[in-house]
Amino acid sequence: MRKLSMLLVPGLVSMTLAAGPVLSSAYAAGSDSPSPPPKSDSAPKKSKKKSSSISDPKFLAAYRTAYTAIYDNHDYTGAIGQLKSLKRDDVADVANLIGYSYRKLGDYQSSKAYYELALKDDPNHVRTWQYYGLWQLEQGNREQAQYHLNKIASLAGTDSSEYRSLAAAFDKPTGATLVY
């Protein structure tokens, strides 16, 4: 029995270590449910509140309502108000959606500020890299958009929907309002 456990434990540890990067990149994209920030022993107490607010059912319900307002109803102004009322715009998923909404409304300066806030919270937030890359294209910054595309490739791969969306946008005329 002891010999068997000596063989199994290293194998399980290896599998766990190998799966870690795959799981983190899958959750970095952003979705209708925000992901909690990574745990850290040196994190200030404020981070604990941040994590607990993300798992709060009221927070999640309000976030999903704003998400629906954006993607189903195209109510960007209403969604910005809903997202800001959460008082969690320091969370990448929330900041990214606020930035997206401002971009759709044509307020590029506010959009940029929120995209940068999202990336400050989570430098690997794939959906923010995608949306900020689209922002760059709309501004005519093709080189910066290419940087964002390369970043997405390194985080999520070239088969990811975020990569494909931004790559397809390169075929549109510079400065065009993009669909996604």
XYZ file of C-alpha atoms in Angstrom:
180
model
C 0.000 0.000 0.000
C 2.835 2.376 0.880
C 4.570 1.667 -2.449
C 1.356 2.461 -4.288
C 0.936 5.828 -2.539
C 4.592 6.678 -3.273
C 3.797 6.221 -6.970
C 0.433 7.987 -6.980
C 1.308 11.161 -5.045
C 4.007 12.455 -7.440
C 1.710 11.736 -10.394
C -1.178 13.644 -8.842
C 1.084 16.583 -7.990
C 2.369 16.679 -11.587
C -1.164 16.617 -13.006
C -2.263 19.414 -10.674
C 0.688 21.612 -11.630
C 0.115 21.003 -15.333
C -3.605 21.850 -15.133
C -3.098 25.136 -13.264
C -2.171 27.345 -16.246
C -4.957 25.849 -18.362
C -7.585 26.596 -15.739
C -6.378 30.141 -15.086
C -6.333 31.049 -18.765
C -9.838 29.663 -19.186
C -11.176 31.929 -16.472
C -9.205 35.011 -17.545
C -11.539 35.775 -20.430
C -14.389 37.301 -18.479
C -17.999 36.189 -18.436
C -21.407 36.877 -17.015
C -20.023 35.893 -13.599
C -16.974 37.788 -12.352
C -14.132 35.701 -11.026
C -12.666 36.331 -7.574
C -9.181 37.798 -7.371
C -6.262 35.417 -6.778
C -5.587 34.643 -3.139
C -2.391 35.973 -1.629
C -0.979 35.922 1.882
C 0.355 39.451 1.461
C -2.918 40.910 0.153
C -4.330 43.796 2.165
C -7.569 43.314 4.076
C -9.426 45.254 1.372
C -8.885 42.291 -1.014
C -10.797 39.995 1.301
C -13.808 42.298 1.055
C -13.394 42.320 -2.721
C -13.422 38.533 -2.858
C -16.419 38.245 -0.568
C -18.413 40.801 -2.560
C -17.899 38.737 -5.718
C -19.383 35.670 -4.090
C -22.273 37.705 -2.651
C -25.534 36.632 -4.342
C -26.821 40.223 -4.470
C -23.623 41.356 -6.200
C -23.813 38.499 -8.704
C -27.473 39.178 -9.472
C -26.788 42.889 -10.045
C -23.748 42.082 -12.189
C -25.756 39.668 -14.333
C -28.519 42.253 -14.734
C -25.977 44.780 -16.024
C -24.417 42.112 -18.261
C -27.847 41.423 -19.780
C -28.493 45.155 -20.192
C -25.291 45.406 -22.230
C -25.342 42.314 -24.411
C -29.066 41.667 -24.826
C -30.619 45.138 -24.565
C -27.709 47.338 -25.695
C -28.549 49.674 -22.787
C -25.013 50.895 -22.195
C -25.945 53.982 -20.185
C -28.174 51.984 -17.852
C -25.552 49.276 -17.468
C -22.857 51.796 -16.544
C -25.083 53.058 -13.731
C -25.835 49.523 -12.579
C -22.174 48.511 -12.626
C -20.992 51.645 -10.840
C -23.637 51.139 -8.143
C -21.860 47.873 -7.290
C -18.922 49.973 -6.074
C -16.584 47.272 -7.406
C -15.113 48.921 -10.474
C -11.711 47.773 -9.193
C -12.709 44.230 -10.259
C -11.524 43.428 -13.803
C -14.838 42.012 -15.035
C -16.774 45.044 -13.784
C -14.272 47.634 -15.045
C -14.091 45.908 -18.419
C -17.866 46.038 -18.905
C -17.934 49.707 -17.916
C -15.146 50.378 -20.419
C -16.981 48.419 -23.105
C -20.171 50.386 -22.472
C -18.384 53.721 -22.651
C -16.740 52.634 -25.905
C -20.100 51.701 -27.391
C -21.373 55.152 -26.391
C -18.379 56.794 -28.091
C -16.771 58.060 -24.867
C -13.288 56.809 -25.683
C -11.453 58.565 -22.837
C -13.668 57.030 -20.146
C -13.517 53.691 -21.929
C -9.718 53.754 -21.937
C -9.591 54.600 -18.231
C -11.779 51.620 -17.333
C -9.908 49.195 -19.599
C -6.688 50.230 -17.897
C -8.327 49.822 -14.481
C -9.406 46.302 -15.471
C -5.892 45.386 -16.589
C -4.466 46.836 -13.394
C -6.652 44.412 -11.433
C -5.955 41.465 -13.745
C -3.165 41.835 -16.329
C -4.275 38.511 -17.865
C -7.924 39.455 -18.390
C -8.339 38.231 -21.960
C -11.672 39.921 -22.647
C -10.193 43.304 -21.661
C -7.244 42.780 -24.005
C -9.764 42.014 -26.751
C -12.012 45.012 -26.099
C -9.081 47.366 -25.598
C -7.625 46.046 -28.859
C -10.890 46.901 -30.613
C -10.697 50.332 -28.969
C -7.176 50.705 -30.413
C -8.419 49.838 -33.897
C -11.285 52.307 -33.616
C -8.707 54.943 -32.730
C -6.549 53.965 -35.720
C -3.782 52.475 -33.533
C -3.157 49.309 -35.537
C 0.266 48.636 -34.001
C -1.168 48.790 -30.482
C -4.077 46.589 -31.538
C -1.544 44.062 -32.884
C 0.174 44.106 -29.493
C -3.190 43.318 -27.871
C -3.799 40.521 -30.376
C -0.398 39.013 -29.572
C -1.161 39.271 -25.855
C -4.422 37.382 -26.351
C -2.579 34.708 -28.337
C -0.139 34.229 -25.463
C -2.916 34.066 -22.848
C -5.721 32.185 -24.569
C -4.355 30.965 -27.892
C -5.220 31.768 -31.475
C -8.321 29.560 -31.440
C -9.996 31.590 -28.688
C -13.072 33.639 -29.589
C -11.358 36.781 -28.274
C -8.399 36.282 -30.610
C -10.606 35.495 -33.603
C -12.814 38.540 -32.960
C -9.918 40.989 -32.733
C -8.096 39.385 -35.680
C -11.238 39.703 -37.840
C -11.534 43.381 -36.901
C -8.197 44.060 -38.634
C -10.003 43.472 -41.956
C -12.395 46.378 -41.317
C -11.544 49.966 -42.248
C -9.571 51.925 -39.643
C -11.800 53.949 -37.339
C -14.921 51.909 -38.083
C -17.241 51.177 -35.217
C -16.758 47.492 -34.596
C -19.488 44.990 -33.926
C -18.165 43.108 -30.890
